[in-house]
Amino acid sequence: LFSLVTRSNVMNKGSPVAFFIINSETLFTISRWLLWLKFECSFYSKRTMINCSVTEMDVILSTFGTKVQVLVFYWHIRRAWEKKLA
């Protein structure tokens, strides 16, 4: 499940604007969805928060360029680190 939430500068609150449900995380599928949002809905991301996924990172950077700030959930980083140490 991918959720797209935007923040209002006026109200300073987030609102969900799009959802995308897929059964596998592939570069092609996610890329098509983000490109559709970008070109058909004029969506541009300044900041994106993701799970610890190389695929998501690659798609976001290739779609929106390197100026987008990609944030990774701390919990996922810590879990990946602990799994490597175990």
Short mmCIF file of N, CA and C in Angstrom, two decimals:
data_model
loop_
_atom_site.label_atom_id
_atom_site.label_comp_id
_atom_site.label_asym_id
_atom_site.label_seq_id
_atom_site.Cartn_x
_atom_site.Cartn_y
_atom_site.Cartn_z
N LEU A 1 0.85 -1.18 0.00
CA LEU A 1 0.00 0.00 0.00
C LEU A 1 0.89 1.24 0.00
N PHE A 2 0.67 2.10 -0.95
CA PHE A 2 1.33 3.40 -0.99
C PHE A 2 0.28 4.45 -0.71
N SER A 3 0.58 5.37 0.16
CA SER A 3 -0.34 6.47 0.47
C SER A 3 0.35 7.78 0.13
N LEU A 4 -0.38 8.64 -0.53
CA LEU A 4 0.14 9.96 -0.86
C LEU A 4 -0.60 10.97 0.00
N VAL A 5 0.14 11.64 0.88
CA VAL A 5 -0.44 12.61 1.79
C VAL A 5 0.22 13.95 1.52
N THR A 6 -0.59 14.98 1.37
CA THR A 6 -0.04 16.32 1.17
C THR A 6 -0.30 17.16 2.41
N ARG A 7 0.53 18.16 2.60
CA ARG A 7 0.38 19.04 3.76
C ARG A 7 -0.05 20.42 3.28
N SER A 8 -1.05 20.94 3.95
CA SER A 8 -1.52 22.29 3.66
C SER A 8 -0.65 23.30 4.39
N ASN A 9 -0.12 24.27 3.65
CA ASN A 9 0.67 25.32 4.30
C ASN A 9 -0.21 26.23 5.15
N VAL A 10 -1.49 26.31 4.83
CA VAL A 10 -2.41 27.17 5.57
C VAL A 10 -2.82 26.51 6.88
N MET A 11 -3.29 25.26 6.80
CA MET A 11 -3.79 24.56 7.98
C MET A 11 -2.69 23.79 8.72
N ASN A 12 -1.54 23.57 8.05
CA ASN A 12 -0.42 22.82 8.61
C ASN A 12 -0.83 21.41 9.03
N LYS A 13 -1.71 20.79 8.21
CA LYS A 13 -2.17 19.43 8.46
C LYS A 13 -2.05 18.63 7.17
N GLY A 14 -1.91 17.33 7.31
CA GLY A 14 -1.83 16.46 6.15
C GLY A 14 -3.19 15.92 5.76
N SER A 15 -3.36 15.68 4.47
CA SER A 15 -4.59 15.08 3.94
C SER A 15 -4.22 14.04 2.91
N PRO A 16 -4.83 12.85 3.00
CA PRO A 16 -4.55 11.84 1.98
C PRO A 16 -5.18 12.24 0.66
N VAL A 17 -4.43 12.08 -0.43
CA VAL A 17 -4.95 12.45 -1.74
C VAL A 17 -4.91 11.30 -2.74
N ALA A 18 -4.13 10.25 -2.47
CA ALA A 18 -4.07 9.11 -3.39
C ALA A 18 -3.58 7.87 -2.66
N PHE A 19 -4.06 6.72 -3.13
CA PHE A 19 -3.64 5.43 -2.60
C PHE A 19 -3.32 4.52 -3.77
N PHE A 20 -2.37 3.63 -3.57
CA PHE A 20 -1.96 2.70 -4.62
C PHE A 20 -1.69 1.36 -3.97
N ILE A 21 -2.45 0.35 -4.36
CA ILE A 21 -2.31 -0.99 -3.78
C ILE A 21 -1.73 -1.91 -4.85
N ILE A 22 -0.61 -2.55 -4.53
CA ILE A 22 0.01 -3.50 -5.45
C ILE A 22 0.43 -4.74 -4.67
N ASN A 23 0.59 -5.85 -5.40
CA ASN A 23 0.96 -7.09 -4.71
C ASN A 23 2.46 -7.37 -4.77
N SER A 24 3.21 -6.56 -5.53
CA SER A 24 4.66 -6.70 -5.53
C SER A 24 5.29 -5.34 -5.81
N GLU A 25 6.40 -5.11 -5.17
CA GLU A 25 7.08 -3.82 -5.29
C GLU A 25 8.08 -3.89 -6.44
N THR A 26 7.64 -3.44 -7.62
CA THR A 26 8.55 -3.45 -8.77
C THR A 26 8.80 -2.03 -9.24
N LEU A 27 9.97 -1.83 -9.75
CA LEU A 27 10.37 -0.52 -10.26
C LEU A 27 9.40 -0.03 -11.33
N PHE A 28 9.02 -0.90 -12.24
CA PHE A 28 8.14 -0.53 -13.35
C PHE A 28 6.77 -0.06 -12.84
N THR A 29 6.16 -0.82 -11.95
CA THR A 29 4.82 -0.51 -11.47
C THR A 29 4.78 0.80 -10.68
N ILE A 30 5.69 0.96 -9.76
CA ILE A 30 5.71 2.18 -8.95
C ILE A 30 6.04 3.39 -9.82
N SER A 31 6.96 3.21 -10.75
CA SER A 31 7.34 4.29 -11.65
C SER A 31 6.16 4.76 -12.49
N ARG A 32 5.39 3.82 -13.02
CA ARG A 32 4.21 4.19 -13.82
C ARG A 32 3.23 5.02 -13.02
N TRP A 33 3.01 4.63 -11.75
CA TRP A 33 2.06 5.35 -10.90
C TRP A 33 2.56 6.76 -10.60
N LEU A 34 3.83 6.88 -10.22
CA LEU A 34 4.38 8.20 -9.91
C LEU A 34 4.44 9.10 -11.14
N LEU A 35 4.77 8.53 -12.28
CA LEU A 35 4.79 9.33 -13.51
C LEU A 35 3.38 9.79 -13.88
N TRP A 36 2.40 8.93 -13.67
CA TRP A 36 1.00 9.32 -13.91
C TRP A 36 0.62 10.49 -13.00
N LEU A 37 0.96 10.39 -11.71
CA LEU A 37 0.66 11.48 -10.78
C LEU A 37 1.36 12.76 -11.19
N LYS A 38 2.60 12.63 -11.63
CA LYS A 38 3.39 13.81 -12.00
C LYS A 38 2.82 14.50 -13.24
N PHE A 39 2.52 13.73 -14.28
CA PHE A 39 2.12 14.35 -15.54
C PHE A 39 0.61 14.57 -15.67
N GLU A 40 -0.20 13.68 -15.12
CA GLU A 40 -1.65 13.82 -15.25
C GLU A 40 -2.28 14.65 -14.14
N CYS A 41 -1.63 14.66 -12.98
CA CYS A 41 -2.19 15.38 -11.83
C CYS A 41 -1.32 16.56 -11.40
N SER A 42 -0.26 16.81 -12.12
CA SER A 42 0.67 17.90 -11.81
C SER A 42 1.22 17.80 -10.39
N PHE A 43 1.48 16.58 -9.95
CA PHE A 43 2.02 16.37 -8.61
C PHE A 43 3.53 16.44 -8.63
N TYR A 44 4.10 17.17 -7.68
CA TYR A 44 5.54 17.20 -7.50
C TYR A 44 5.83 17.07 -6.01
N SER A 45 6.78 16.24 -5.67
CA SER A 45 7.12 16.01 -4.27
C SER A 45 8.38 16.78 -3.89
N LYS A 46 8.30 17.51 -2.80
CA LYS A 46 9.48 18.17 -2.23
C LYS A 46 10.15 17.24 -1.22
N ARG A 47 9.31 16.46 -0.52
CA ARG A 47 9.78 15.60 0.56
C ARG A 47 8.97 14.31 0.52
N THR A 48 9.65 13.18 0.66
CA THR A 48 8.97 11.89 0.63
C THR A 48 9.50 11.02 1.75
N MET A 49 8.60 10.32 2.44
CA MET A 49 8.99 9.42 3.50
C MET A 49 8.71 7.99 3.04
N ILE A 50 9.71 7.13 3.16
CA ILE A 50 9.58 5.75 2.67
C ILE A 50 10.04 4.76 3.72
N ASN A 51 9.69 3.49 3.48
CA ASN A 51 10.27 2.40 4.25
C ASN A 51 11.69 2.21 3.73
N CYS A 52 12.42 1.33 4.31
CA CYS A 52 13.81 1.09 3.91
C CYS A 52 13.84 0.29 2.62
N SER A 53 13.57 0.93 1.48
CA SER A 53 13.44 0.24 0.20
C SER A 53 14.28 0.92 -0.87
N VAL A 54 15.22 0.18 -1.43
CA VAL A 54 16.06 0.70 -2.50
C VAL A 54 15.21 0.97 -3.74
N THR A 55 14.24 0.10 -4.01
CA THR A 55 13.35 0.27 -5.16
C THR A 55 12.60 1.59 -5.07
N GLU A 56 11.98 1.86 -3.91
CA GLU A 56 11.24 3.11 -3.72
C GLU A 56 12.16 4.32 -3.88
N MET A 57 13.34 4.24 -3.30
CA MET A 57 14.30 5.34 -3.39
C MET A 57 14.66 5.62 -4.85
N ASP A 58 14.98 4.57 -5.60
CA ASP A 58 15.35 4.73 -7.01
C ASP A 58 14.23 5.33 -7.84
N VAL A 59 13.01 4.86 -7.64
CA VAL A 59 11.87 5.36 -8.41
C VAL A 59 11.59 6.82 -8.09
N ILE A 60 11.63 7.18 -6.84
CA ILE A 60 11.35 8.57 -6.44
C ILE A 60 12.39 9.51 -7.04
N LEU A 61 13.65 9.14 -6.92
CA LEU A 61 14.71 10.01 -7.46
C LEU A 61 14.68 10.09 -8.98
N SER A 62 14.35 8.99 -9.65
CA SER A 62 14.29 9.04 -11.11
C SER A 62 13.05 9.79 -11.61
N THR A 63 11.99 9.80 -10.83
CA THR A 63 10.76 10.50 -11.23
C THR A 63 10.82 11.99 -10.91
N PHE A 64 11.25 12.34 -9.72
CA PHE A 64 11.20 13.73 -9.28
C PHE A 64 12.56 14.42 -9.25
N GLY A 65 13.62 13.70 -9.53
CA GLY A 65 14.95 14.30 -9.54
C GLY A 65 15.60 14.29 -8.17
N THR A 66 16.83 14.74 -8.15
CA THR A 66 17.62 14.67 -6.90
C THR A 66 17.31 15.80 -5.92
N LYS A 67 16.46 16.73 -6.31
CA LYS A 67 16.11 17.82 -5.39
C LYS A 67 15.07 17.39 -4.35
N VAL A 68 14.38 16.27 -4.59
CA VAL A 68 13.41 15.78 -3.63
C VAL A 68 14.15 15.22 -2.41
N GLN A 69 13.66 15.54 -1.23
CA GLN A 69 14.25 15.05 0.01
C GLN A 69 13.57 13.73 0.37
N VAL A 70 14.33 12.64 0.42
CA VAL A 70 13.77 11.33 0.75
C VAL A 70 14.14 11.00 2.19
N LEU A 71 13.12 10.81 3.01
CA LEU A 71 13.30 10.46 4.42
C LEU A 71 12.97 8.99 4.60
N VAL A 72 13.78 8.29 5.39
CA VAL A 72 13.56 6.87 5.64
C VAL A 72 13.11 6.70 7.08
N PHE A 73 12.06 5.89 7.30
CA PHE A 73 11.58 5.65 8.65
C PHE A 73 12.70 5.10 9.52
N TYR A 74 12.95 5.71 10.64
CA TYR A 74 14.02 5.30 11.55
C TYR A 74 13.83 3.86 12.02
N TRP A 75 12.59 3.47 12.30
CA TRP A 75 12.32 2.12 12.80
C TRP A 75 12.84 1.08 11.83
N HIS A 76 12.66 1.29 10.52
CA HIS A 76 13.10 0.33 9.52
C HIS A 76 14.63 0.27 9.43
N ILE A 77 15.28 1.40 9.58
CA ILE A 77 16.74 1.42 9.57
C ILE A 77 17.27 0.63 10.77
N ARG A 78 16.71 0.90 11.94
CA ARG A 78 17.15 0.21 13.15
C ARG A 78 16.91 -1.29 13.05
N ARG A 79 15.78 -1.70 12.52
CA ARG A 79 15.46 -3.11 12.38
C ARG A 79 16.44 -3.80 11.41
N ALA A 80 16.70 -3.15 10.29
CA ALA A 80 17.66 -3.71 9.31
C ALA A 80 19.04 -3.85 9.94
N TRP A 81 19.45 -2.86 10.70
CA TRP A 81 20.75 -2.88 11.37
C TRP A 81 20.82 -4.03 12.36
N GLU A 82 19.77 -4.20 13.17
CA GLU A 82 19.74 -5.27 14.16
C GLU A 82 19.73 -6.65 13.51
N LYS A 83 19.05 -6.80 12.37
CA LYS A 83 19.02 -8.09 11.68
C LYS A 83 20.42 -8.44 11.14
N LYS A 84 21.16 -7.43 10.70
CA LYS A 84 22.52 -7.68 10.20
C LYS A 84 23.46 -8.10 11.31
N LEU A 85 23.23 -7.58 12.52
CA LEU A 85 24.10 -7.88 13.66
C LEU A 85 23.77 -9.23 14.30
N ALA A 86 22.55 -9.69 14.10
CA ALA A 86 22.11 -10.95 14.76
C ALA A 86 22.69 -12.17 14.09
#
